[in-house]
Amino acid sequence: MTDGADGASGADGAEVRPPAALLTLRDGLPPVVETASDLDRSVSALAAGTGPVAVDAERASGYRYSQRAYLIQLRRQGAATVLVDPLPFGAVPNDALSPLAAALGDDEWVIHAASQDLACLTELGMTPTRLFDTELAGRLLNYPRVGLAVLVEELLGFSMRKEHSAVDWSRRPLPESWLRYAALDVEMLVELRDRLAEELEATGKAEWARQEFAARVQLVRPAPRAEPWRRTAGIHRVSGRRGLSTVRAMWQVRDAIARGRDIAPSKVLRDEVIVETARAAPASRTALSRLDGFSRRGAQRYVKEFAAAVQSALRLTDDDLPAASQRYNDGPPPPRVWATKYPSAAARLAACREVLAVLGAELDVPQENLLSPDAVRRLTWTPPRDVSVQSVGAALTSFGARPWQVSLTAEPLAAALAGPA
């Protein structure tokens, strides 16, 4: 599944492809839309264009607490590229950029990894009615790597520099090199879409993709986790409910500080420091400040607040301590505990995973795209009382599986569930 000029053969007889040409902007770097009049001109230009529109958004993950968009890029045939700075248009959520969406009407939006960008676009009144996700298309076609730069080089023969992929997009003014990088992300996105669409049709996967893209458009944000502090990295090293109460108290203080300052929580205090503190159980502010993790200036800045949190956690009565393990009211527990605690469920899970691995190989599609791991876990944790193709299909549908997934997996999964004791 490659494209490009024929290459010479290497010493081992394998084809050696010529170096890919560096991707550049065909129309030069556009000015950034920062005012209402700029926005009106861009809306008119996009409305006059034709065909699908390439859309991308840059966030400041790792730097900011919020996941808002700090730059939006659009490109359409006949309209060139539009770069929009959302900051002058107010705090989110708002509908300030909804005229951009209105200008595109029901035309298809082309986004790479739409699940990462749809939420921050929706915050600004930009929601598609039709979608083509180039990353998801690459996954359905079973490309081993589905990054934008990789697919553009593999399918279109152009290399893309990615040196600004993890920069702080909330910085102002944005350097010209960053803006150029951002504009290149939509430069050939529509062309990539066309090539992937051809392959989806040729492999009989076009309908799969249409259903997946439609589901992404309807995607809503998941409900907040009941106990998000339990996702602290390294928490498994903390023993006892008293230690967990320290993790919880410090996580909550850190989250409040990060939210108030709009900075990434890791910029306030790293997870490893929270775990280190919970294990040490320092009895005073002085003892806390002497821990290795609090030697950094950022951690020292809030030592008073964290010391108070630790002391509060250490003074809790037994009735107020968190449970030793998380309560899974919204789904099954982690599969890692099934083998020892729930062997029957573990046997069902292993059998179903095995048949999905075989089926995925036959269909040339990754197992996790053939059926989401969450749907597999839920099905095997609580299978239908009377296992049949119909009952398994109904269960999968209730877990969010698309019709194409149900039609392919319900029968082999029913057989697998009927097998283990």
Coordinates of C-alpha atoms in Angstrom, one line a residue:
M1 CA 0.0 0.0 0.0
T2 CA 2.6 2.5 -1.1
D3 CA 2.9 5.2 -3.7
G4 CA 5.7 7.1 -5.4
A5 CA 8.4 6.8 -8.0
D6 CA 10.1 3.5 -8.6
G7 CA 13.3 3.0 -6.6
A8 CA 16.5 1.2 -7.1
S9 CA 17.3 -2.1 -5.5
G10 CA 19.6 -2.4 -2.5
A11 CA 22.3 -5.0 -1.9
D12 CA 19.7 -7.5 -0.5
G13 CA 17.4 -7.0 -3.5
A14 CA 14.9 -4.9 -1.6
E15 CA 13.5 -1.8 -3.2
V16 CA 15.1 1.4 -2.0
R17 CA 12.7 4.3 -2.3
P18 CA 14.1 7.8 -3.2
P19 CA 14.0 10.4 -0.4
A20 CA 10.6 12.0 -0.1
A21 CA 10.3 15.7 -1.1
L22 CA 9.8 18.1 1.8
L23 CA 6.3 19.4 1.9
T24 CA 5.9 23.2 1.5
L25 CA 3.0 25.6 1.5
R26 CA 1.6 26.0 -2.0
D27 CA 0.0 29.4 -1.3
G28 CA 2.5 30.8 1.2
L29 CA 1.8 31.5 4.9
P30 CA -1.7 33.1 5.4
P31 CA -2.3 35.9 7.9
V32 CA -3.8 34.8 11.2
V33 CA -7.5 35.6 11.7
E34 CA -7.8 37.7 14.9
T35 CA -10.7 40.1 14.4
A36 CA -14.4 40.0 13.4
S37 CA -13.6 41.5 10.0
D38 CA -10.9 38.9 9.4
L39 CA -13.4 36.2 10.3
D40 CA -16.0 37.6 7.9
R41 CA -13.5 37.5 5.0
S42 CA -12.5 33.9 5.9
V43 CA -16.1 32.8 6.1
S44 CA -16.8 34.2 2.6
A45 CA -13.7 32.6 1.2
L46 CA -14.5 29.1 2.7
A47 CA -18.1 29.4 1.5
A48 CA -16.9 30.1 -2.0
G49 CA -14.7 27.0 -2.0
T50 CA -15.7 23.5 -3.0
G51 CA -15.4 20.0 -1.8
P52 CA -14.3 18.7 1.6
V53 CA -12.5 20.9 4.1
A54 CA -9.4 20.0 6.0
V55 CA -9.6 20.9 9.7
D56 CA -7.1 20.8 12.5
A57 CA -6.7 22.3 15.9
E58 CA -3.6 22.9 18.1
R59 CA -4.0 22.6 21.9
A60 CA -1.5 23.1 24.7
S61 CA -1.5 19.7 26.3
G62 CA 1.3 19.3 28.9
Y63 CA 1.2 23.1 29.4
R64 CA -2.4 24.1 30.2
Y65 CA -5.1 22.5 32.4
S66 CA -7.8 23.1 29.8
Q67 CA -7.9 21.3 26.5
R68 CA -9.2 24.4 24.5
A69 CA -8.0 25.1 21.0
Y70 CA -5.3 27.7 20.7
L71 CA -5.1 27.7 16.9
I72 CA -7.5 26.3 14.2
Q73 CA -6.5 25.5 10.7
L74 CA -8.8 25.1 7.7
R75 CA -8.1 24.5 4.0
R76 CA -10.5 24.0 1.1
Q77 CA -10.2 23.8 -2.6
G78 CA -10.6 27.4 -4.0
A79 CA -10.2 28.9 -0.5
A80 CA -6.5 28.2 0.3
T81 CA -5.6 28.0 4.0
V82 CA -7.2 29.8 6.9
L83 CA -5.5 30.1 10.3
V84 CA -7.7 31.3 13.2
D85 CA -6.6 32.4 16.6
P86 CA -9.6 31.7 18.9
L87 CA -8.2 33.7 21.9
P88 CA -9.4 37.1 20.8
F89 CA -12.9 35.7 20.4
G90 CA -13.5 35.1 24.1
A91 CA -13.4 32.5 26.7
V92 CA -14.7 29.0 25.9
P93 CA -17.3 27.7 25.5
N94 CA -18.8 30.1 23.0
D95 CA -20.2 30.2 19.5
A96 CA -17.9 32.8 18.1
L97 CA -16.6 30.6 15.3
S98 CA -19.9 29.0 14.4
P99 CA -20.0 31.1 11.2
L100 CA -17.1 29.0 10.0
A101 CA -19.1 25.9 10.4
A102 CA -22.1 27.5 8.8
A103 CA -20.0 28.4 5.8
L104 CA -19.2 24.8 5.3
G105 CA -22.8 23.6 5.5
D106 CA -23.1 19.8 5.2
D107 CA -19.9 19.3 3.4
E108 CA -17.4 16.8 4.8
W109 CA -14.7 17.7 7.3
V110 CA -11.4 15.9 7.0
I111 CA -9.6 15.6 10.4
H112 CA -6.7 13.5 11.4
A113 CA -7.5 11.9 14.8
A114 CA -10.9 13.5 15.2
S115 CA -11.4 12.2 18.7
Q116 CA -8.6 14.6 19.9
D117 CA -10.0 17.7 18.2
L118 CA -13.8 17.5 18.1
A119 CA -14.3 18.5 21.7
C120 CA -12.2 21.7 21.5
L121 CA -13.8 22.6 18.2
T122 CA -17.3 22.1 19.6
E123 CA -16.4 24.5 22.4
L124 CA -16.2 27.2 19.7
G125 CA -19.4 26.3 17.9
M126 CA -17.6 24.2 15.2
T127 CA -19.2 20.8 14.8
P128 CA -19.3 18.8 11.5
T129 CA -22.3 17.0 10.1
R130 CA -20.1 14.7 8.0
L131 CA -16.6 13.5 8.8
F132 CA -13.6 11.7 7.3
D133 CA -11.0 10.7 9.9
T134 CA -7.7 10.0 8.1
E135 CA -6.1 8.4 11.2
L136 CA -9.1 6.0 11.7
A137 CA -9.1 5.2 8.0
G138 CA -5.4 4.2 8.3
R139 CA -6.3 2.0 11.2
L140 CA -9.1 0.2 9.4
L141 CA -6.6 -0.4 6.5
N142 CA -4.2 -1.8 9.0
Y143 CA -1.3 0.5 8.4
P144 CA 1.3 -0.2 11.1
R145 CA 1.8 3.5 11.8
V146 CA -1.0 6.0 11.3
G147 CA 0.6 9.4 12.2
L148 CA -0.2 12.2 9.8
A149 CA 3.4 12.6 8.7
V150 CA 3.9 8.9 8.2
L151 CA 0.7 8.5 6.0
V152 CA 1.5 11.6 3.9
E153 CA 5.0 10.3 3.2
E154 CA 3.8 6.7 2.6
L155 CA 0.9 7.6 0.3
L156 CA 1.6 11.0 -1.2
G157 CA 5.4 11.0 -1.2
F158 CA 6.1 14.1 0.8
S159 CA 7.9 14.4 4.1
M160 CA 6.7 16.6 6.9
R161 CA 8.7 18.1 9.7
K162 CA 7.2 17.5 13.1
E163 CA 9.6 19.6 15.3
H164 CA 6.8 21.7 16.8
S165 CA 4.3 18.9 17.6
A166 CA 4.7 19.4 21.4
V167 CA 5.2 23.1 21.8
D168 CA 3.1 25.5 24.0
W169 CA 0.5 26.7 21.6
S170 CA -0.9 29.1 24.2
R171 CA 2.2 31.3 23.8
R172 CA 1.6 34.7 22.1
P173 CA 2.7 35.8 19.7
L174 CA 3.0 32.5 17.9
P175 CA 6.4 32.3 16.0
E176 CA 6.2 32.2 12.2
S177 CA 7.8 28.8 12.1
W178 CA 5.1 27.4 14.4
L179 CA 2.4 28.9 12.1
R180 CA 4.0 27.4 9.1
Y181 CA 4.1 24.0 10.8
A182 CA 0.4 24.3 11.7
A183 CA -0.6 25.3 8.1
L184 CA 1.3 22.3 6.7
D185 CA -0.9 20.0 8.8
V186 CA -3.9 20.7 6.5
E187 CA -1.9 21.3 3.3
M188 CA -2.5 17.9 1.8
L189 CA -5.1 16.5 4.2
V190 CA -7.8 16.3 1.5
E191 CA -5.5 14.6 -0.9
L192 CA -4.7 12.1 1.8
R193 CA -8.4 11.6 2.4
D194 CA -8.9 10.8 -1.3
R195 CA -6.2 8.2 -1.4
L196 CA -7.4 6.5 1.7
A197 CA -11.0 6.5 0.4
E198 CA -9.8 4.7 -2.7
E199 CA -8.2 2.0 -0.6
L200 CA -11.2 1.7 1.6
E201 CA -13.4 1.1 -1.4
A202 CA -10.9 -1.4 -3.0
T203 CA -10.7 -3.4 0.2
G204 CA -14.4 -3.5 0.9
K205 CA -14.1 -1.4 4.0
A206 CA -15.7 1.8 2.9
E207 CA -19.0 1.1 4.7
W208 CA -17.1 0.2 7.9
A209 CA -15.4 3.6 7.7
R210 CA -18.7 5.5 7.0
Q211 CA -20.2 3.9 10.1
E212 CA -17.2 4.7 12.2
F213 CA -17.0 8.3 11.0
A214 CA -20.7 8.8 11.7
A215 CA -20.2 7.5 15.2
R216 CA -17.3 10.0 15.8
V217 CA -19.6 12.9 14.8
Q218 CA -22.0 11.8 17.5
L219 CA -19.3 11.3 20.0
V220 CA -20.0 12.8 23.4
R221 CA -17.6 13.4 26.2
P222 CA -17.4 10.5 28.6
A223 CA -18.8 11.0 32.1
P224 CA -16.3 12.2 34.6
R225 CA -14.6 9.4 36.5
A226 CA -15.9 8.8 40.0
E227 CA -12.4 8.7 41.5
P228 CA -10.0 10.2 39.0
W229 CA -7.2 10.4 41.6
R230 CA -6.8 6.6 41.4
R231 CA -5.2 7.1 38.0
T232 CA -2.1 8.6 39.6
A233 CA 0.9 6.9 38.0
G234 CA 2.6 4.6 40.4
I235 CA -0.3 4.4 42.9
H236 CA 0.1 0.6 43.0
R237 CA 3.2 1.2 45.1
V238 CA 1.1 2.8 47.9
S239 CA -0.1 0.4 50.5
G240 CA -3.0 0.8 52.9
R241 CA -6.1 3.0 52.9
R242 CA -4.2 5.7 54.9
G243 CA -1.7 6.0 52.1
L244 CA -4.5 6.1 49.5
S245 CA -6.1 8.9 51.5
T246 CA -2.8 10.9 51.2
V247 CA -2.8 10.4 47.4
R248 CA -6.4 11.5 47.2
A249 CA -5.9 14.6 49.3
M250 CA -2.7 15.7 47.4
W251 CA -4.3 15.0 44.0
Q252 CA -7.3 17.2 44.9
V253 CA -5.1 20.1 46.0
R254 CA -3.0 19.8 42.9
D255 CA -6.0 19.7 40.7
A256 CA -7.5 22.8 42.3
I257 CA -4.2 24.7 41.9
A258 CA -3.8 23.6 38.3
R259 CA -7.3 24.5 37.4
G260 CA -7.0 27.9 39.0
R261 CA -3.8 28.7 37.2
D262 CA -4.8 26.9 34.0
I263 CA -1.6 24.9 33.9
A264 CA -1.0 21.2 33.5
P265 CA -1.2 19.4 36.8
S266 CA 2.3 17.9 36.2
K267 CA 3.7 21.5 36.3
V268 CA 2.4 21.8 39.8
L269 CA 3.6 18.5 41.2
R270 CA 4.5 15.2 39.4
D271 CA 2.6 12.0 40.1
E272 CA 5.8 10.3 41.4
V273 CA 6.1 13.0 44.2
I274 CA 2.5 12.3 45.3
V275 CA 3.3 8.6 45.5
E276 CA 6.7 9.3 47.3
T277 CA 4.9 11.4 49.9
A278 CA 2.1 8.9 50.4
R279 CA 4.7 6.2 51.1
A280 CA 6.7 8.4 53.4
A281 CA 3.8 9.8 55.4
P282 CA 5.7 12.9 56.6
A283 CA 4.5 14.1 60.0
S284 CA 5.2 17.8 59.5
R285 CA 5.6 20.5 56.9
T286 CA 9.4 20.4 57.5
A287 CA 9.5 16.6 56.9
L288 CA 7.6 17.0 53.7
S289 CA 9.9 19.7 52.4
R290 CA 12.9 17.5 52.9
L291 CA 11.6 14.8 50.6
D292 CA 13.5 14.6 47.3
G293 CA 10.4 15.3 45.3
F294 CA 9.9 18.7 46.9
S295 CA 13.4 19.9 46.1
R296 CA 12.1 21.5 42.9
R297 CA 11.1 25.1 43.1
G298 CA 7.6 24.4 41.7
A299 CA 6.9 21.9 44.4
Q300 CA 8.3 24.2 47.1
R301 CA 5.9 26.9 46.0
Y302 CA 2.9 25.0 47.3
V303 CA 4.5 23.0 50.2
K304 CA 2.2 24.7 52.7
E305 CA -0.9 23.6 50.8
F306 CA 0.4 20.0 50.3
A307 CA 1.5 19.7 53.9
A308 CA -2.0 20.7 55.1
A309 CA -3.5 18.1 52.7
V310 CA -1.2 15.4 54.0
Q311 CA -2.0 16.2 57.7
S312 CA -5.7 16.2 56.9
A313 CA -5.4 12.8 55.3
L314 CA -3.5 11.4 58.2
R315 CA -6.1 12.6 60.7
L316 CA -9.1 11.0 59.0
T317 CA -11.1 8.4 60.9
D318 CA -11.2 4.9 59.5
D319 CA -14.8 5.5 58.3
D320 CA -13.6 8.4 56.1
L321 CA -10.7 6.6 54.4
P322 CA -11.1 5.6 50.8
A323 CA -11.8 2.0 49.9
A324 CA -8.8 -0.2 49.3
S325 CA -9.8 -0.7 45.7
Q326 CA -12.0 1.3 43.3
R327 CA -15.7 0.5 43.0
Y328 CA -16.6 -0.3 39.4
N329 CA -20.2 0.8 39.2
D330 CA -19.9 1.8 35.6
G331 CA -18.3 -1.4 34.3
P332 CA -16.2 -4.5 35.1
P333 CA -13.0 -4.4 37.1
P334 CA -9.6 -4.4 35.4
P335 CA -9.0 -7.7 33.6
R336 CA -5.7 -8.1 35.4
V337 CA -7.6 -9.3 38.5
W338 CA -9.9 -11.6 36.7
A339 CA -7.7 -14.7 36.6
T340 CA -7.4 -14.9 40.4
K341 CA -10.7 -13.5 41.5
Y342 CA -13.1 -14.2 38.6
P343 CA -11.7 -17.3 36.7
S344 CA -14.9 -18.0 34.8
A345 CA -14.9 -14.4 33.4
A346 CA -11.2 -14.7 32.7
A347 CA -11.8 -17.8 30.6
R348 CA -14.5 -16.2 28.6
L349 CA -12.4 -13.1 28.0
A350 CA -9.4 -15.2 26.8
A351 CA -11.7 -17.2 24.5
C352 CA -13.3 -14.1 23.0
R353 CA -9.9 -12.4 22.5
E354 CA -8.6 -15.4 20.7
V355 CA -11.4 -15.6 18.2
L356 CA -11.2 -11.8 17.6
A357 CA -7.4 -12.1 17.0
V358 CA -8.0 -14.7 14.4
L359 CA -10.9 -12.8 12.7
G360 CA -8.9 -9.6 12.8
A361 CA -6.0 -11.3 11.0
E362 CA -8.4 -12.7 8.4
L363 CA -10.0 -9.3 7.7
D364 CA -6.7 -7.4 7.9
V365 CA -8.0 -5.0 10.6
P366 CA -6.6 -4.4 14.1
Q367 CA -8.4 -6.3 16.8
E368 CA -9.2 -3.1 18.8
N369 CA -10.9 -1.6 15.7
L370 CA -12.8 -4.8 14.9
L371 CA -14.4 -4.5 18.3
S372 CA -13.5 -2.1 21.1
P373 CA -11.7 -3.7 24.1
D374 CA -14.3 -2.2 26.4
A375 CA -17.2 -3.9 24.6
V376 CA -15.3 -7.2 24.8
R377 CA -14.7 -6.8 28.5
R378 CA -18.4 -5.9 29.2
L379 CA -19.7 -8.8 27.1
T380 CA -17.5 -11.4 28.8
W381 CA -18.1 -9.9 32.3
T382 CA -21.8 -10.2 32.0
P383 CA -22.7 -12.4 29.0
P384 CA -26.4 -12.8 28.0
R385 CA -28.3 -15.4 30.0
D386 CA -29.1 -17.3 26.9
V387 CA -26.1 -17.1 24.5
S388 CA -27.0 -16.8 20.9
V389 CA -26.0 -14.8 17.9
Q390 CA -29.0 -12.6 18.4
S391 CA -28.4 -12.0 22.1
V392 CA -24.7 -11.4 21.7
G393 CA -25.4 -9.0 18.8
A394 CA -27.9 -7.1 21.0
A395 CA -25.4 -6.9 23.8
L396 CA -22.7 -5.6 21.5
T397 CA -25.1 -2.9 20.2
S398 CA -25.9 -1.8 23.7
F399 CA -22.1 -1.4 24.3
G400 CA -21.8 0.9 21.3
A401 CA -20.6 -1.5 18.6
R402 CA -21.5 -0.4 15.1
P403 CA -23.6 -2.6 12.8
W404 CA -20.6 -3.7 10.7
Q405 CA -18.8 -4.9 13.9
V406 CA -21.9 -6.8 15.1
S407 CA -22.4 -8.5 11.8
L408 CA -18.8 -9.8 11.8
T409 CA -18.3 -10.6 15.4
A410 CA -21.6 -11.7 17.0
E411 CA -21.5 -15.3 15.6
P412 CA -17.8 -16.2 16.5
L413 CA -18.2 -14.5 19.9
A414 CA -21.4 -16.5 20.6
A415 CA -19.5 -19.6 19.9
A416 CA -16.6 -18.6 22.1
L417 CA -19.0 -17.8 25.0
A418 CA -20.7 -21.1 24.7
G419 CA -17.3 -22.9 25.0
P420 CA -15.6 -22.0 28.3
A421 CA -17.2 -23.3 31.5

